[in-house]
Coordinates of C-alpha atoms in Angstrom, one line a residue:
M1030 CA 134.8 -17.4 164.1
A1031 CA 131.6 -16.3 165.9
S1032 CA 128.8 -15.0 163.7
R1033 CA 126.2 -12.4 164.4
D1034 CA 123.7 -10.2 162.4
V1035 CA 125.2 -7.1 164.0
V1036 CA 128.4 -6.4 166.0
V1037 CA 128.4 -3.2 168.0
V1038 CA 131.9 -1.8 168.7
G1039 CA 131.8 0.2 171.9
G1040 CA 129.8 -0.3 175.1
G1041 CA 129.2 3.3 176.2
Q1042 CA 125.9 5.1 176.1
A1043 CA 125.6 4.9 172.2
G1044 CA 126.4 1.2 172.2
L1045 CA 123.9 0.4 174.9
A1046 CA 121.2 2.4 173.2
A1047 CA 121.9 0.4 170.0
G1048 CA 121.8 -2.8 172.0
Y1049 CA 118.3 -1.9 173.4
Y1050 CA 116.8 -1.6 170.0
L1051 CA 118.6 -4.6 168.6
R1052 CA 117.2 -6.7 171.4
R1053 CA 113.7 -5.3 170.7
A1054 CA 114.1 -6.1 167.0
G1055 CA 115.0 -9.7 167.8
L1056 CA 118.3 -9.5 166.0
D1057 CA 121.4 -11.7 166.8
Y1058 CA 124.0 -9.3 168.0
V1059 CA 126.9 -8.7 170.4
I1060 CA 128.4 -5.5 172.0
L1061 CA 132.2 -5.5 172.2
D1062 CA 133.6 -3.0 174.8
A1063 CA 137.3 -2.3 175.3
Q1064 CA 136.8 -1.2 178.9
S1065 CA 137.0 -3.5 181.8
R1066 CA 133.8 -2.2 183.5
P1067 CA 130.6 -0.5 182.3
G1068 CA 130.2 3.3 182.1
G1069 CA 131.9 4.4 178.9
A1070 CA 133.7 7.7 179.0
W1071 CA 131.8 8.7 182.1
R1072 CA 134.2 6.6 184.1
H1073 CA 137.1 9.0 183.2
G1074 CA 135.8 12.5 183.7
W1075 CA 137.1 14.9 186.3
E1076 CA 135.8 14.6 189.9
S1077 CA 133.3 17.5 189.7
L1078 CA 131.9 16.6 186.3
R1079 CA 128.1 16.6 186.2
L1080 CA 125.2 16.5 183.7
F1081 CA 123.8 19.8 182.5
S1082 CA 120.3 18.8 183.4
P1083 CA 118.2 16.8 185.9
A1084 CA 118.2 13.0 185.5
E1085 CA 114.8 12.8 183.9
Y1086 CA 116.1 14.8 180.9
S1087 CA 118.9 12.3 180.2
P1088 CA 117.3 8.9 179.6
L1089 CA 118.5 6.0 177.5
P1090 CA 115.6 4.2 175.7
G1091 CA 113.5 1.9 177.8
W1092 CA 114.4 3.2 181.3
G1093 CA 114.8 6.7 182.6
M1094 CA 117.7 7.7 184.8
P1095 CA 116.7 7.6 188.4
R1096 CA 117.2 10.8 190.4
Q1097 CA 120.3 11.2 192.5
E1098 CA 119.4 11.9 196.1
G1099 CA 120.4 15.4 197.1
E1100 CA 121.6 16.4 193.6
E1101 CA 119.6 18.3 191.0
F1102 CA 122.3 17.6 188.4
P1103 CA 123.6 14.1 188.6
T1104 CA 127.4 13.5 189.0
A1105 CA 129.4 11.4 186.6
G1106 CA 129.5 8.6 189.1
H1107 CA 125.7 8.5 189.2
V1108 CA 125.7 8.2 185.4
V1109 CA 128.2 5.3 185.5
D1110 CA 125.9 3.5 188.0
Y1111 CA 122.9 4.1 185.7
L1112 CA 124.7 2.7 182.7
E1113 CA 125.8 -0.4 184.6
A1114 CA 122.3 -1.0 185.9
Y1115 CA 120.9 -0.4 182.4
E1116 CA 123.0 -3.2 181.0
R1117 CA 121.7 -5.6 183.6
R1118 CA 118.1 -4.5 183.4
H1119 CA 117.9 -5.1 179.6
G1120 CA 120.2 -8.2 179.6
L1121 CA 122.5 -6.7 177.0
P1122 CA 125.2 -9.1 175.7
V1123 CA 128.3 -7.0 176.4
R1124 CA 131.7 -8.7 176.1
R1125 CA 134.5 -6.9 177.9
P1126 CA 137.3 -6.2 178.0
V1127 CA 137.5 -6.9 174.2
R1128 CA 139.5 -4.4 172.1
V1129 CA 138.6 -4.3 168.4
R1130 CA 141.8 -4.0 166.3
E1131 CA 140.2 -3.6 162.9
V1132 CA 137.1 -4.1 160.8
R1133 CA 137.5 -5.4 157.3
R1134 CA 135.4 -6.8 154.5
D1135 CA 135.0 -10.6 154.3
G1136 CA 132.9 -11.4 151.2
D1137 CA 129.4 -9.9 151.7
R1138 CA 130.1 -9.7 155.5
R1139 CA 132.4 -7.8 157.8
A1140 CA 135.2 -9.4 159.9
V1141 CA 135.7 -7.8 163.3
D1142 CA 139.2 -8.6 164.4
T1143 CA 139.7 -8.4 168.2
D1144 CA 142.2 -9.3 170.9
A1145 CA 139.7 -12.1 171.8
G1146 CA 139.1 -13.6 168.4
V1147 CA 137.3 -12.7 165.2
W1148 CA 133.6 -12.0 164.8
S1149 CA 131.7 -12.1 161.5
A1150 CA 128.8 -9.7 161.0
R1151 CA 126.3 -8.6 158.3
Y1152 CA 126.4 -5.1 159.8
V1153 CA 128.7 -3.3 162.1
I1154 CA 127.7 -0.3 164.3
S1155 CA 130.7 1.7 165.4
A1156 CA 130.1 3.5 168.7
T1157 CA 133.5 4.0 170.1
G1158 CA 133.1 7.7 170.9
T1159 CA 135.9 10.2 171.1
W1160 CA 137.4 10.0 174.6
E1161 CA 140.4 7.9 173.5
C1162 CA 141.4 10.5 170.9
P1163 CA 142.2 13.8 172.6
Y1164 CA 143.2 16.6 170.3
V1165 CA 146.0 19.0 171.0
P1166 CA 146.8 21.7 168.4
D1167 CA 150.2 21.8 166.8
I1168 CA 151.3 25.0 168.5
P1169 CA 154.9 26.2 168.0
G1170 CA 157.2 25.5 171.0
R1171 CA 155.2 22.6 172.5
E1172 CA 158.3 20.5 172.6
Q1173 CA 160.4 23.2 174.2
F1174 CA 158.0 24.0 177.1
A1175 CA 159.6 22.7 180.3
G1176 CA 156.5 22.7 182.4
R1177 CA 153.7 20.2 182.5
Q1178 CA 151.1 19.8 179.7
L1179 CA 147.9 17.8 180.1
H1180 CA 144.6 17.4 178.3
T1181 CA 141.1 17.3 179.6
V1182 CA 141.4 13.5 179.7
D1183 CA 144.2 13.8 182.2
Y1184 CA 142.6 16.3 184.6
T1185 CA 140.9 15.1 187.8
S1186 CA 140.8 17.9 190.3
P1187 CA 142.3 21.3 191.1
D1188 CA 144.1 20.2 194.2
E1189 CA 147.4 19.2 192.6
F1190 CA 147.7 22.7 191.0
R1191 CA 147.4 24.7 194.2
G1192 CA 149.6 27.8 194.1
Q1193 CA 150.8 27.2 190.5
R1194 CA 150.5 29.3 187.4
V1195 CA 148.1 27.5 184.9
V1196 CA 147.1 28.4 181.4
V1197 CA 143.8 26.8 180.3
V1198 CA 143.3 26.6 176.5
G1199 CA 139.9 26.1 174.9
G1200 CA 136.5 27.8 174.4
G1201 CA 134.0 25.1 175.4
N1202 CA 132.3 23.8 178.5
S1203 CA 135.3 21.7 179.7
A1204 CA 137.6 24.7 179.6
A1205 CA 135.2 27.0 181.4
Q1206 CA 134.4 24.5 184.1
I1207 CA 138.1 23.6 184.7
L1208 CA 139.1 27.3 184.6
A1209 CA 136.4 28.0 187.2
E1210 CA 137.7 25.6 189.8
L1211 CA 141.4 26.1 189.1
S1212 CA 140.9 29.8 189.6
R1213 CA 140.1 29.1 193.3
V1214 CA 143.5 27.6 194.0
A1215 CA 145.9 28.7 191.3
E1216 CA 146.8 31.7 189.2
A1217 CA 144.8 30.7 186.2
T1218 CA 144.8 32.3 182.7
W1219 CA 142.1 31.4 180.2
V1220 CA 143.0 31.4 176.5
T1221 CA 140.5 31.0 173.6
L1222 CA 140.9 31.0 169.8
R1223 CA 137.7 33.1 169.5
P1224 CA 135.8 35.1 172.1
A1225 CA 133.9 32.7 174.4
R1226 CA 130.1 32.4 173.7
F1227 CA 128.1 32.0 176.9
M1228 CA 124.5 30.7 176.9
P1229 CA 121.9 32.7 178.9
D1230 CA 121.8 31.9 182.6
D1231 CA 118.4 30.2 182.3
V1232 CA 119.6 27.8 179.6
D1233 CA 120.6 24.3 180.9
G1234 CA 120.1 20.8 179.7
R1235 CA 116.4 21.1 179.9
V1236 CA 116.3 23.8 177.3
L1237 CA 119.0 22.2 175.2
F1238 CA 117.0 18.9 175.2
G1239 CA 114.0 20.8 173.8
V1240 CA 115.9 22.6 171.2
A1241 CA 117.7 19.4 170.0
T1242 CA 114.4 17.5 169.9
R1243 CA 112.8 20.1 167.7
K1244 CA 115.8 20.2 165.3
A1245 CA 115.9 16.4 165.2
A1246 CA 112.3 16.4 164.2
G1247 CA 113.0 18.9 161.4
G1248 CA 111.6 21.9 163.2
A1249 CA 112.5 25.5 162.4
G1250 CA 114.3 28.0 164.7
E1251 CA 117.5 28.1 166.6
G1252 CA 119.7 25.1 167.0
V1253 CA 121.8 24.3 170.1
S1254 CA 124.9 26.0 168.7
D1255 CA 123.0 29.2 168.1
L1256 CA 122.5 29.6 171.8
G1257 CA 126.2 29.6 172.6
D1258 CA 129.0 27.2 173.4
I1259 CA 129.2 27.3 177.2
V1260 CA 126.4 26.4 179.6
M1261 CA 126.3 28.6 182.7
V1262 CA 126.4 25.8 185.3
P1263 CA 126.7 27.1 188.9
S1264 CA 130.5 26.8 189.0
V1265 CA 130.9 28.9 185.8
R1266 CA 128.4 31.5 187.0
D1267 CA 130.4 31.7 190.3
A1268 CA 133.6 32.3 188.3
R1269 CA 131.9 35.1 186.4
D1270 CA 130.7 36.6 189.7
R1271 CA 134.3 36.5 191.0
G1272 CA 135.5 38.3 187.9
V1273 CA 137.7 35.5 186.6
L1274 CA 135.6 34.4 183.6
H1275 CA 137.4 36.3 180.9
S1276 CA 139.8 35.0 178.3
R1277 CA 142.7 36.2 176.3
P1278 CA 143.3 35.6 172.6
M1279 CA 145.4 32.6 171.7
F1280 CA 149.1 32.9 172.3
A1281 CA 151.6 32.8 169.4
R1282 CA 153.8 30.0 170.8
L1283 CA 155.0 28.2 173.9
T1284 CA 158.5 29.0 175.2
E1285 CA 160.6 27.0 177.6
R1286 CA 159.1 28.8 180.6
G1287 CA 155.6 29.8 179.4
V1288 CA 153.7 31.4 176.6
R1289 CA 154.5 34.2 174.2
W1290 CA 151.7 36.5 173.2
A1291 CA 151.1 37.9 169.7
D1292 CA 152.6 41.3 170.8
G1293 CA 155.9 39.5 171.7
T1294 CA 155.5 39.7 175.5
E1295 CA 155.9 36.5 177.5
E1296 CA 154.2 35.1 180.5
S1297 CA 155.6 32.3 182.6
C1298 CA 153.5 29.4 183.7
D1299 CA 153.9 26.0 185.3
V1300 CA 151.1 24.1 183.5
V1301 CA 149.2 24.2 180.3
V1302 CA 145.8 22.4 180.3
W1303 CA 144.6 21.7 176.7
C1304 CA 140.8 21.6 176.7
T1305 CA 140.8 21.5 173.0
G1306 CA 138.4 18.7 172.2
F1307 CA 138.6 15.3 170.7
R1308 CA 138.6 13.5 167.4
P1309 CA 136.4 10.4 166.5
N1310 CA 138.0 7.2 167.6
L1311 CA 137.8 5.4 164.2
T1312 CA 141.2 3.9 163.6
H1313 CA 139.6 0.4 163.7
L1314 CA 137.8 1.3 160.5
A1315 CA 140.8 2.1 158.4
P1316 CA 140.9 -1.3 156.5
L1317 CA 137.2 -0.9 155.7
L1318 CA 137.5 2.7 154.5
P1319 CA 140.9 2.9 152.7
G1320 CA 140.4 6.6 151.8
W1321 CA 139.5 7.6 155.4
P1322 CA 141.2 11.0 156.0
Q1323 CA 141.6 10.6 159.7
G1324 CA 138.6 12.7 160.4
T1325 CA 134.8 12.1 160.1
V1326 CA 133.3 9.6 157.7
A1327 CA 130.9 10.5 154.9
V1328 CA 127.4 9.3 156.0
D1329 CA 123.9 9.2 154.8
G1330 CA 122.0 9.7 158.0
N1331 CA 124.5 7.7 160.0
R1332 CA 125.2 4.9 157.5
S1333 CA 128.6 5.1 155.7
V1334 CA 128.3 6.3 152.2
D1335 CA 131.3 4.2 151.1
E1336 CA 130.7 1.0 153.2
P1337 CA 127.0 0.0 153.2
G1338 CA 127.5 -2.4 156.1
L1339 CA 128.8 0.2 158.5
Y1340 CA 126.8 2.6 160.7
L1341 CA 128.3 5.2 163.1
L1342 CA 126.6 6.3 166.4
G1343 CA 127.4 8.9 169.0
Y1344 CA 130.3 10.8 167.5
G1345 CA 128.6 14.2 167.3
D1346 CA 126.0 16.0 165.2
W1347 CA 127.4 14.5 162.0
T1348 CA 126.0 11.1 163.2
G1349 CA 122.7 12.5 164.3
A1350 CA 121.4 15.6 166.1
A1351 CA 122.8 15.6 169.7
S1352 CA 124.0 12.0 169.2
A1353 CA 126.9 12.4 171.6
T1354 CA 124.4 13.0 174.5
L1355 CA 122.5 10.3 176.4
V1356 CA 119.1 11.2 175.1
G1357 CA 120.4 11.9 171.6
A1358 CA 122.1 8.5 171.4
G1359 CA 118.7 6.8 171.9
R1360 CA 117.1 8.7 169.0
T1361 CA 119.8 7.9 166.5
A1362 CA 120.1 4.3 167.7
K1363 CA 116.4 3.7 167.1
A1364 CA 116.7 4.9 163.5
T1365 CA 119.8 2.9 162.9
V1366 CA 118.4 -0.4 164.1
A1367 CA 115.2 0.2 162.2
D1368 CA 117.2 0.6 159.0
I1369 CA 119.3 -2.5 159.6
A1370 CA 116.3 -4.6 160.5
S1371 CA 114.6 -3.5 157.3
R1372 CA 117.6 -4.4 155.2
L1373 CA 117.9 -7.8 156.8
R1374 CA 114.3 -8.6 156.1
E1375 CA 114.8 -7.6 152.4
S1376 CA 117.9 -9.7 152.1
P1377 CA 117.9 -12.5 154.7

């Protein structure tokens, strides 16, 4: 059984940020990543996916993202290249592909059981993200619908939907961006549970970066969520200008051939795209947290309240302000590693 001070589960942006600070602190650690190559969830986004802000506003600690030639807002592929280079630049000890099956207590340590053996750790940082746990609401009729259903994780480009009737479900950025490009090639209907909230046109990642930074420092004023839910990236603004950026209230159920609205009328469709978000990928923690309700974990900062040897990074605001973003991952990782290092010094 290999032994480390800290085992980091997940080698995406949050795991790499943790690795940077663990290395600086001089701790003995390893990063276990289930993917075969670097890049985290950025490897799996749709073809047109981009950052909301220029490269210099999306750094991991210790090395800023280089600009992408000819692109103000970097593509997902550029982010993947950056994360791969970041690993090499800082010499981070990432083992892949290694899938963690479970984390359990082992005396005063934690045993991390993987498909490549068992690791023993004083502390575990879980940074597995959400991409592997897409959420689809339990809508009546889902099993009866004869058309195609897919989630954001399955979507790559609008080309395969040309000429089809598509219903896009969701009120966030993914839904708006996918609706925007589908509407150019398909008969697209947008459905949201609540009216969509659009940010002002002049708000992009640069403004969101500033707002999140102020809130993380305990500042007063609006938070990111107060500005709206959807960033008006060029494709979404274009959809608005074409008159297609409007949504209908959620349908009552799916039928064999389409959707049935609350007033009883029906609309046929070929495809439903569920842009309905994700849940934290935390199944590996079930043995460590027997009462875990298949949702978030109670944390103090981003340390588990119920399991003092466990920290969680990058799952959303409940694990640190803007922690699911590149720059936010660095802030929360710094605080996490400082806390772990302090505890190790007090109890070597």
